[in-house]
CSV table of N, CA and C in Angstrom, one decimal:
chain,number,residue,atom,x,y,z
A,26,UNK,N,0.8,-1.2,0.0
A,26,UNK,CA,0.0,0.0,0.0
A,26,UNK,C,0.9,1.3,0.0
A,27,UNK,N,0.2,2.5,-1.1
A,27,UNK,CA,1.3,3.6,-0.9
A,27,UNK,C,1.2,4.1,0.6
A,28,UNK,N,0.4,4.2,1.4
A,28,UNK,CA,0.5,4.7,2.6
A,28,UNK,C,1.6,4.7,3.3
A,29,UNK,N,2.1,3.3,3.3
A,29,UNK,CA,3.4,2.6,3.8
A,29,UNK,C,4.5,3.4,3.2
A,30,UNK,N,4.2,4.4,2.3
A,30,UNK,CA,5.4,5.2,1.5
A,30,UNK,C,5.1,6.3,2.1
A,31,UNK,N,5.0,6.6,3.0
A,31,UNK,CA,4.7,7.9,3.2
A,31,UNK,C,5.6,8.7,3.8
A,32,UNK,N,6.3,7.6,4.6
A,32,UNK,CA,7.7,8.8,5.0
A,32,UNK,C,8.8,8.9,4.6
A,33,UNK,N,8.7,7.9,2.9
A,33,UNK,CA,9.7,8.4,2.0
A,33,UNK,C,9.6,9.7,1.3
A,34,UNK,N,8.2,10.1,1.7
A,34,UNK,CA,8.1,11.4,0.7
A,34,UNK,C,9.1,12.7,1.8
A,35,UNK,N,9.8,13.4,1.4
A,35,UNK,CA,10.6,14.7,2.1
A,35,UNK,C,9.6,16.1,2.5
A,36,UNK,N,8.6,16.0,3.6
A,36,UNK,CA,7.5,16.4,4.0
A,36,UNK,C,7.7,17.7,4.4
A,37,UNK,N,8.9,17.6,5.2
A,37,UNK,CA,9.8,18.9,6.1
A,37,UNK,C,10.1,20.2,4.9
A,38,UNK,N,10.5,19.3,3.8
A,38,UNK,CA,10.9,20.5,2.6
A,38,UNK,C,9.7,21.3,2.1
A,39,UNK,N,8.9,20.6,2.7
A,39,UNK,CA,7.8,21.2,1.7
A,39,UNK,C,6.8,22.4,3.0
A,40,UNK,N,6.1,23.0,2.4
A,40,UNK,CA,5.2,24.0,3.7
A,40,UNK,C,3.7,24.2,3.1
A,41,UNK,N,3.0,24.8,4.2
A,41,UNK,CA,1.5,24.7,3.9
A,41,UNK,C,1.2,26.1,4.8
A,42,UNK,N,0.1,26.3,5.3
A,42,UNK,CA,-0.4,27.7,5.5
A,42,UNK,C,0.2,28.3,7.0
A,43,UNK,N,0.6,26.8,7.6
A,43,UNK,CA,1.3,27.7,9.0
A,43,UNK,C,2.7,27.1,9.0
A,44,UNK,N,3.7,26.5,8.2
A,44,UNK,CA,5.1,26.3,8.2
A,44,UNK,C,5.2,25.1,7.5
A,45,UNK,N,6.4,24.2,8.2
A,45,UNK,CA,6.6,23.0,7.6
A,45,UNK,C,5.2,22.1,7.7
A,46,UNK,N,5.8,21.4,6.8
A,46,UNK,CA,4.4,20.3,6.3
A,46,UNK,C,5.1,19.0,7.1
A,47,UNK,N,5.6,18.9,7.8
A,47,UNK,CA,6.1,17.5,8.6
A,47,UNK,C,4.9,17.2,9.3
A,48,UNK,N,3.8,17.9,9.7
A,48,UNK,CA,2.7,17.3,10.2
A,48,UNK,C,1.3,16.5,9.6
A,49,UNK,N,1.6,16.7,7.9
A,49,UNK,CA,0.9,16.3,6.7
A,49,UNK,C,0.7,14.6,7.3
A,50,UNK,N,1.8,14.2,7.1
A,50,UNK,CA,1.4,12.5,7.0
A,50,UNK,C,0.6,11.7,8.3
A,51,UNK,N,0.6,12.8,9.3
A,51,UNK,CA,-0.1,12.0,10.8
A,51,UNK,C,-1.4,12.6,10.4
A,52,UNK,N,-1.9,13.6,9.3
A,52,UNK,CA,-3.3,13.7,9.3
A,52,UNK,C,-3.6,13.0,8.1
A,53,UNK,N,-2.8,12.4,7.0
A,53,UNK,CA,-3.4,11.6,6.0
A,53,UNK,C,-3.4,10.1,6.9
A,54,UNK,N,-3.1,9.6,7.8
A,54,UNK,CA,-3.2,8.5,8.4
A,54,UNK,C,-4.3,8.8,9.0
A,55,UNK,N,-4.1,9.6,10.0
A,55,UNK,CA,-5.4,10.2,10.6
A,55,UNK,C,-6.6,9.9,9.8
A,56,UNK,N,-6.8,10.4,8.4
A,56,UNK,CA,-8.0,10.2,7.5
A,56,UNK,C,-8.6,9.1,7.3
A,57,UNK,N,-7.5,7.8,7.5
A,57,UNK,CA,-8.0,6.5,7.4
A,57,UNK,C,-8.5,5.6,9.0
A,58,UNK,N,-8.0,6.5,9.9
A,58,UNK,CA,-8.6,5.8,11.0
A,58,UNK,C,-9.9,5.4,11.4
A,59,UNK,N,-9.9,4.2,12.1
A,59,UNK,CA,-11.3,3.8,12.7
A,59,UNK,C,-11.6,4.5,13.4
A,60,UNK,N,-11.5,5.2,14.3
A,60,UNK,CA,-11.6,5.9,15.1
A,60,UNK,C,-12.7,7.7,14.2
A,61,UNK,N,-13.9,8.2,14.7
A,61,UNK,CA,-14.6,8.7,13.8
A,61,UNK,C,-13.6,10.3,14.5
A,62,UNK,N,-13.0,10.2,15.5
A,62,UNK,CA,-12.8,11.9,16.0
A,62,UNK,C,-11.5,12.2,16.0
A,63,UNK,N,-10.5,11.2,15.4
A,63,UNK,CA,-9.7,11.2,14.7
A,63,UNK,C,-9.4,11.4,13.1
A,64,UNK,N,-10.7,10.8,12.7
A,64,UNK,CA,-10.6,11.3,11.4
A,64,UNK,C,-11.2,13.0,11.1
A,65,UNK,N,-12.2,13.4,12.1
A,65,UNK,CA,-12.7,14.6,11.6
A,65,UNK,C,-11.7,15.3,12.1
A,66,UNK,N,-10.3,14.9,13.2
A,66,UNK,CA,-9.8,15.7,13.3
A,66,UNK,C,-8.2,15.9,12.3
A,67,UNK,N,-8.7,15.3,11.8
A,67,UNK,CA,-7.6,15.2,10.7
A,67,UNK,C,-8.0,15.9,9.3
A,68,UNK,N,-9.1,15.8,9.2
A,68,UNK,CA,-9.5,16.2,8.1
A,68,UNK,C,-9.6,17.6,8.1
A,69,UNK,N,-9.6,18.3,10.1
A,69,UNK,CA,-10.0,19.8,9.7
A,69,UNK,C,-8.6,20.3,9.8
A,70,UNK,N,-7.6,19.3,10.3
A,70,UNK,CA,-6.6,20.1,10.2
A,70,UNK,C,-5.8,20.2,8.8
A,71,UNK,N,-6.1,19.4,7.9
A,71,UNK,CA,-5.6,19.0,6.8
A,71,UNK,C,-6.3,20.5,5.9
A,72,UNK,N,-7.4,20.7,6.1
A,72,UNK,CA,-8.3,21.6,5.2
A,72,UNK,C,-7.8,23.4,6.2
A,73,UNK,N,-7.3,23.2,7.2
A,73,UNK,CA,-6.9,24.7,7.6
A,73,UNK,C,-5.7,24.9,7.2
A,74,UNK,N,-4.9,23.8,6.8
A,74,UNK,CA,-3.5,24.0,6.6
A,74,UNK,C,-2.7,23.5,5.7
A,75,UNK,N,-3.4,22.3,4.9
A,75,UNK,CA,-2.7,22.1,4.1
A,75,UNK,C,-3.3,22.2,2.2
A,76,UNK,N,-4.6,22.8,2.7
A,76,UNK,CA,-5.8,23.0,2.0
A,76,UNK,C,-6.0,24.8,1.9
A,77,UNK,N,-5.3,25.3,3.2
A,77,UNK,CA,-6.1,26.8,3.8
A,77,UNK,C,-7.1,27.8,2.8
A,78,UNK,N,-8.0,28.0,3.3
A,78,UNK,CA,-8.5,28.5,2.6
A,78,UNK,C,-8.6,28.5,1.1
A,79,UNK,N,-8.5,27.2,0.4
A,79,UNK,CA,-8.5,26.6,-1.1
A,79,UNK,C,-7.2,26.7,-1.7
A,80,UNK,N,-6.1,27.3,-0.8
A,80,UNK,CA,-4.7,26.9,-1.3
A,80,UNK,C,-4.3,25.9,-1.9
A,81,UNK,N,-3.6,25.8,-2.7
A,81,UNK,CA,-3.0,24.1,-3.0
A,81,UNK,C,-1.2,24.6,-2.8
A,82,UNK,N,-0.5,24.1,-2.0
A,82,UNK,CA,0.5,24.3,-1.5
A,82,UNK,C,1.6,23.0,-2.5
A,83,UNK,N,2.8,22.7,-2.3
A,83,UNK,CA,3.6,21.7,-3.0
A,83,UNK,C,2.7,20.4,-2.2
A,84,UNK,N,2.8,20.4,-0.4
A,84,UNK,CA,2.7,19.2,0.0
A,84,UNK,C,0.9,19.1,0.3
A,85,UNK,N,-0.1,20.0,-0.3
A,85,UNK,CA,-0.9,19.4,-1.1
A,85,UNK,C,-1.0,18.6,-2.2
A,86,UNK,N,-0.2,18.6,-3.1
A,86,UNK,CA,0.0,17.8,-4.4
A,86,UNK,C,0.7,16.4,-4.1
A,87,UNK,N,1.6,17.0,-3.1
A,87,UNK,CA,2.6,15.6,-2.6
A,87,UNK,C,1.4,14.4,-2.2
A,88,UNK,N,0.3,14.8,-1.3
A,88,UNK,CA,-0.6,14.2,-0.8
A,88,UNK,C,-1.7,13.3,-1.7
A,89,UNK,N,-2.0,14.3,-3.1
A,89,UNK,CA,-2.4,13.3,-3.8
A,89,UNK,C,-2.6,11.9,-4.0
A,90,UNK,N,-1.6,11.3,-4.1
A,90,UNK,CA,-1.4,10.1,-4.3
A,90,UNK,C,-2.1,9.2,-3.0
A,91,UNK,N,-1.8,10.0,-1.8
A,91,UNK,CA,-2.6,8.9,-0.5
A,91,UNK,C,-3.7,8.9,-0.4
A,92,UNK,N,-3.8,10.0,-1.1
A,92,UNK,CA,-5.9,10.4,-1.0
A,92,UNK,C,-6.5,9.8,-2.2
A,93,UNK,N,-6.2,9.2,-3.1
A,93,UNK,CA,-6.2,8.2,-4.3
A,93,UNK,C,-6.2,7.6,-3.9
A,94,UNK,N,-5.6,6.8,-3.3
A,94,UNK,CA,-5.4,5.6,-2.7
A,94,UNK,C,-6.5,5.2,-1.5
A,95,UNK,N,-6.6,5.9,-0.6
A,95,UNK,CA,-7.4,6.0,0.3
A,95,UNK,C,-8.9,5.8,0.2
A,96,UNK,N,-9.5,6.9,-1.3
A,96,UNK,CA,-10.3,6.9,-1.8
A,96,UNK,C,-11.0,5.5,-2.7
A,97,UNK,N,-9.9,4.8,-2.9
A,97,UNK,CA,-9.9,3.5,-3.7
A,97,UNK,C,-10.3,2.4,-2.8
A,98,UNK,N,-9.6,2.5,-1.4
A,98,UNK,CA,-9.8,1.7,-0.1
A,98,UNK,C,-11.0,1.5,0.5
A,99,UNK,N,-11.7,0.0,0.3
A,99,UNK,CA,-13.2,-0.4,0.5
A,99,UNK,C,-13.0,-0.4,2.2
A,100,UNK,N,-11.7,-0.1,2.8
A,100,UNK,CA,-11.4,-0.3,3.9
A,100,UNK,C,-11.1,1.0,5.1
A,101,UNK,N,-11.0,2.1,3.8
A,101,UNK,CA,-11.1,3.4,4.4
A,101,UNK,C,-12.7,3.8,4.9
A,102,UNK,N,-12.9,4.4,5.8
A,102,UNK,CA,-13.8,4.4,6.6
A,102,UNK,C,-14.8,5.2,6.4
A,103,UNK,N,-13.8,6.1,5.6
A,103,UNK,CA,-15.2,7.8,5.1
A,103,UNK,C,-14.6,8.1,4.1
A,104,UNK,N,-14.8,7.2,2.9
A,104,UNK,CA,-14.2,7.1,1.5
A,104,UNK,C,-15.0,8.5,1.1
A,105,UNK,N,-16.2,9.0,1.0
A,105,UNK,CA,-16.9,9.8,0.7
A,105,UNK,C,-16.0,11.4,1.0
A,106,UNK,N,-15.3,11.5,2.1
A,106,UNK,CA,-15.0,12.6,2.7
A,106,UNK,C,-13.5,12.7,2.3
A,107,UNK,N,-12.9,11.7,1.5
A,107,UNK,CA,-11.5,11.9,0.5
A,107,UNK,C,-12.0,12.2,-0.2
A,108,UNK,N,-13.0,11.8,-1.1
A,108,UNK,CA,-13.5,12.3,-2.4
A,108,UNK,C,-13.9,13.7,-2.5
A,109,UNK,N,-14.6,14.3,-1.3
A,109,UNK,CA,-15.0,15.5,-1.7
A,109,UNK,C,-13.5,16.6,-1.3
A,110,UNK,N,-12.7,16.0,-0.5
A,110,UNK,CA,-11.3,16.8,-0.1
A,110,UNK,C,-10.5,17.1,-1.7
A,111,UNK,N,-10.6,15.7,-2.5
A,111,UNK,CA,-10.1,15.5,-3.8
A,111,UNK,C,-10.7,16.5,-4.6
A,112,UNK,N,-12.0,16.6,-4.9
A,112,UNK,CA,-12.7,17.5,-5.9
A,112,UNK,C,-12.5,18.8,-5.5
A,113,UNK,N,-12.0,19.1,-3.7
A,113,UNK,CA,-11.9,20.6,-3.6
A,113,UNK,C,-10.7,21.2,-4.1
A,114,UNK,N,-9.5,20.5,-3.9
A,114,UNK,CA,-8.1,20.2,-4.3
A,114,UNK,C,-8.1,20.3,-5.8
A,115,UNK,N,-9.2,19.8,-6.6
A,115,UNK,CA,-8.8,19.8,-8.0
A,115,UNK,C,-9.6,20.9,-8.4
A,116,UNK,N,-10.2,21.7,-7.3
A,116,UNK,CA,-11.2,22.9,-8.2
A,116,UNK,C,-10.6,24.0,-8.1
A,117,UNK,N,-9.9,23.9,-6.9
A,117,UNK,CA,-8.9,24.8,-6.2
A,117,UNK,C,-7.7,25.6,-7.7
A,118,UNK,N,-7.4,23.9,-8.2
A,118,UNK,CA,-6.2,23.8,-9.2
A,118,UNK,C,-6.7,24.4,-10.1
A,119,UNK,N,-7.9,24.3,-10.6
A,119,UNK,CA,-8.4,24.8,-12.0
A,119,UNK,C,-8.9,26.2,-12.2
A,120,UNK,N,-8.6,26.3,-10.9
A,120,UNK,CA,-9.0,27.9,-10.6
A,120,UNK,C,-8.1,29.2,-10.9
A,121,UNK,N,-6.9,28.4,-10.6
A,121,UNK,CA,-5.3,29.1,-10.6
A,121,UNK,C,-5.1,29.4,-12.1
A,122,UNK,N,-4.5,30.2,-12.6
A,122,UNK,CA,-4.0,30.3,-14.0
A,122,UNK,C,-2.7,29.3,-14.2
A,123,UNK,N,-3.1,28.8,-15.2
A,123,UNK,CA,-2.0,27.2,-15.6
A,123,UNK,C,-0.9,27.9,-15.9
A,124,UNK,N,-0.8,28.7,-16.2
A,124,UNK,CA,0.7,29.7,-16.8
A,124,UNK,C,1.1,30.3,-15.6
A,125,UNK,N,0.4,30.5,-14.2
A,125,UNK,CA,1.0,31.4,-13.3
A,125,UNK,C,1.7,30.6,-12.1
A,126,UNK,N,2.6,31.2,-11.4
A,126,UNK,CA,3.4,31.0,-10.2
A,126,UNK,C,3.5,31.4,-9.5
A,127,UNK,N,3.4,30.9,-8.2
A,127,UNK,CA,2.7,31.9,-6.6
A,127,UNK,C,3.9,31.2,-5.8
A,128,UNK,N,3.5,32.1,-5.0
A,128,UNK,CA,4.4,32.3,-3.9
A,128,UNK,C,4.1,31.5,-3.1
A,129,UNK,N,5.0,30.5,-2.8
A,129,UNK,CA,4.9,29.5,-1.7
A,129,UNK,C,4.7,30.4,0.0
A,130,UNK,N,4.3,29.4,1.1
A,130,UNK,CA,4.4,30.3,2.1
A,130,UNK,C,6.2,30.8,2.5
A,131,UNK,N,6.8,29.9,1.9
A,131,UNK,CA,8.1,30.5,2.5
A,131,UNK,C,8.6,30.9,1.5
A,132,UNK,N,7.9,31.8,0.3
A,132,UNK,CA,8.6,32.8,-0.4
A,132,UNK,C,9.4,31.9,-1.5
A,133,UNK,N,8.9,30.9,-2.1
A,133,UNK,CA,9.9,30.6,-3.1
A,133,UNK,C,8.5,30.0,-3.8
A,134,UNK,N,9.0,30.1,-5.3
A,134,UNK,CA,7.5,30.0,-6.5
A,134,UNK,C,7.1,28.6,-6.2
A,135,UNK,N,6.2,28.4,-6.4
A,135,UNK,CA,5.3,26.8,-6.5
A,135,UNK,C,4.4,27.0,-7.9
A,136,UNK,N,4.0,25.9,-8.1
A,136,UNK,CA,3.1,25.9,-9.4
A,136,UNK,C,2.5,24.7,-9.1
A,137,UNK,N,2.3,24.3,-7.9
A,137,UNK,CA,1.8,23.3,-7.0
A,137,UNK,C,0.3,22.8,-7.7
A,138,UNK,N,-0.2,23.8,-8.1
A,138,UNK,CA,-1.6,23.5,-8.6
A,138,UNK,C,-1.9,22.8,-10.2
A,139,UNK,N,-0.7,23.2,-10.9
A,139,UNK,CA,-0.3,22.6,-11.9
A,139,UNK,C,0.3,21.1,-11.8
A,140,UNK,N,1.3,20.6,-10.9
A,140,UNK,CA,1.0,19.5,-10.2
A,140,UNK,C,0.1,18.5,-9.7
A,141,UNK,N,-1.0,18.9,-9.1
A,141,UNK,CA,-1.8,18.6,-8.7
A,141,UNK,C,-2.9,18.4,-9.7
A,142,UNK,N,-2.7,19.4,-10.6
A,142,UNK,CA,-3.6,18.7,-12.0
A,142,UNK,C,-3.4,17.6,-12.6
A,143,UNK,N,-1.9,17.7,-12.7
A,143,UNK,CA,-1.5,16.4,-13.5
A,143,UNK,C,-1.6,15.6,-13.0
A,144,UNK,N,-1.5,15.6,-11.3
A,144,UNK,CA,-1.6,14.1,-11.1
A,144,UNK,C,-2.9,13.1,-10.6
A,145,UNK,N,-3.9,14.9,-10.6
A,145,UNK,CA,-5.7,14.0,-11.0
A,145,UNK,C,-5.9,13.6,-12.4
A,146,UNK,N,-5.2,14.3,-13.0
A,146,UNK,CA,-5.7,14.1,-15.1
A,146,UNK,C,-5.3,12.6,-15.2
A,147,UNK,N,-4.1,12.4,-14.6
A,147,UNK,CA,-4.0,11.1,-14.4
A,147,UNK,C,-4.6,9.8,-13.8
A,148,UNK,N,-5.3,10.2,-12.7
A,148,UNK,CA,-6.3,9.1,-12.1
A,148,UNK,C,-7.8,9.6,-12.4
A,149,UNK,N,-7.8,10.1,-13.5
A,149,UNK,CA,-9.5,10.7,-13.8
A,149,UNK,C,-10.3,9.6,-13.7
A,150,UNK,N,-9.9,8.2,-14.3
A,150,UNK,CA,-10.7,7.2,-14.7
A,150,UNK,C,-11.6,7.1,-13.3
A,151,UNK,N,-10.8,7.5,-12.4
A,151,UNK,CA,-11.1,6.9,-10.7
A,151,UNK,C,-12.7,7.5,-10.2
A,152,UNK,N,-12.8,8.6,-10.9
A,152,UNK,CA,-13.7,9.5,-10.6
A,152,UNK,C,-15.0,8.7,-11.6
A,153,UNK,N,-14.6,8.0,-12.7
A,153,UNK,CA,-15.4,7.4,-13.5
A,153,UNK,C,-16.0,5.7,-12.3
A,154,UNK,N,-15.1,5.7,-11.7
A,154,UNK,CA,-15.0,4.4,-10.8
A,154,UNK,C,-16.0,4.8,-9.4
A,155,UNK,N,-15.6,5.5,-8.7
A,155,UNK,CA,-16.4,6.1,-7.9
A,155,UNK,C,-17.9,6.6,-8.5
A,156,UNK,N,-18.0,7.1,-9.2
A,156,UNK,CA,-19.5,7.4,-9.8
A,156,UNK,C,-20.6,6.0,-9.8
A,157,UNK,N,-19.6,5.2,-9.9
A,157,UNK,CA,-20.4,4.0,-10.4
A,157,UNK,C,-20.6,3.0,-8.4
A,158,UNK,N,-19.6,3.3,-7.7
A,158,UNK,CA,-19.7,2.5,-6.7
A,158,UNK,C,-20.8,2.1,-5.9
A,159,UNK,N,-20.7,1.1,-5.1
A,159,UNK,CA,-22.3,0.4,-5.0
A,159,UNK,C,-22.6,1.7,-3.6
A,160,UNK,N,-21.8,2.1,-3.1
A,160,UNK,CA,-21.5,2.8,-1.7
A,160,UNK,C,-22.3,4.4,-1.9
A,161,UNK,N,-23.4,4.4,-1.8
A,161,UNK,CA,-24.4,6.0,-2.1
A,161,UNK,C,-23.2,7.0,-1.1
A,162,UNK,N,-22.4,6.9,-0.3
A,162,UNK,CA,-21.5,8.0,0.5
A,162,UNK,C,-20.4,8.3,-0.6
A,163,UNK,N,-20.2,7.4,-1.3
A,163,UNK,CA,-18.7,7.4,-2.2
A,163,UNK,C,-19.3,8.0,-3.5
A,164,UNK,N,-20.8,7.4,-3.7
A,164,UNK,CA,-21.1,7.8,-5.2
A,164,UNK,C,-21.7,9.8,-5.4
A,165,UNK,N,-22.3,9.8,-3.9
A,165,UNK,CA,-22.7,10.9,-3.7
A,165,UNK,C,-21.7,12.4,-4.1
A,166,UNK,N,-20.4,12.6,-3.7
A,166,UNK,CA,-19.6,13.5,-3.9
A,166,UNK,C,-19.1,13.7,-5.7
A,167,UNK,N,-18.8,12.6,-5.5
A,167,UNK,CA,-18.5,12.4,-7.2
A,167,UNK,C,-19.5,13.0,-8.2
A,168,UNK,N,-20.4,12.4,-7.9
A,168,UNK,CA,-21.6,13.0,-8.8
A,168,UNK,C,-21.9,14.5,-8.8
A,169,UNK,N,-21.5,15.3,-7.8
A,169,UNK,CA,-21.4,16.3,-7.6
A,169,UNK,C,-20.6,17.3,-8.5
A,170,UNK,N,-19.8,16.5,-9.4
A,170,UNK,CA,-18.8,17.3,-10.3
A,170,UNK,C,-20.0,18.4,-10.9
């Protein structure tokens, strides 16, 4: 499972709305917990900081890939609630001008949103997969495009 890859990704390098992003990967685990007040608390801290206010930061894009995965997981608990994190994340990206480059929080350019496009344009089929799932929580967000 990529999950298990998660602390090969270089988290510290990367920043989100209040500093380093070293605290990214204890709330994408967080998101898959059994536990229901662990996940909501992961999810709100994920959406004030690594999400802030519809930012897409580098180690939003880094995150991608877990939240795919996650979302794919008949085993993740609020598959429904990656999906709609995923569609905010990609509306966020589509919003940004594809040609432009922002200012990371620590002052160096990102095009993070451009990233992050590519690496949904890439799992689009997924969104075609979830539309169809037997799971009305999973099919509900999706449909929502």
């Amino acid at each position: 499972m990529m999950i298990n890859e998660i602390d090969s990704v270089d988290w510290e390098s990367m920043g989100h709305a209040y500093g380093p992003a070293s605290d990214v990967p204890g709330w994408l685990r967080g998101m898959a917990s059994a536990d229901p007040g662990v996940r909501d608390e992961a999810f709100s801290d994920f959406y004030s900081a690594a999400h802030h206010q519809g930012d897409v930061y580098p180690c939003t894009a880094a995150s991608l890939p877990f939240l795919f995965e996650m979302a794919d997981s008949p085993a993740t608990p609020d598959r429904g609630s990656v999906i709609e994190l995923l569609l905010s994340i990609g509306r966020a990206s589509l919003d940004k001008d594809p040609e432009g480059v922002y200012a990371a929080v620590d002052g160096t350019e990102s095009r993070a949103h451009v990233d992050a496009l590519a690496v949904m344009g890439g799992r689009a089929e997924a969104f075609v997969r979830w539309v169809r799932d037997p799971d009305l929580l999973v099919r509900r967000p999706t449909i929502k495009l």
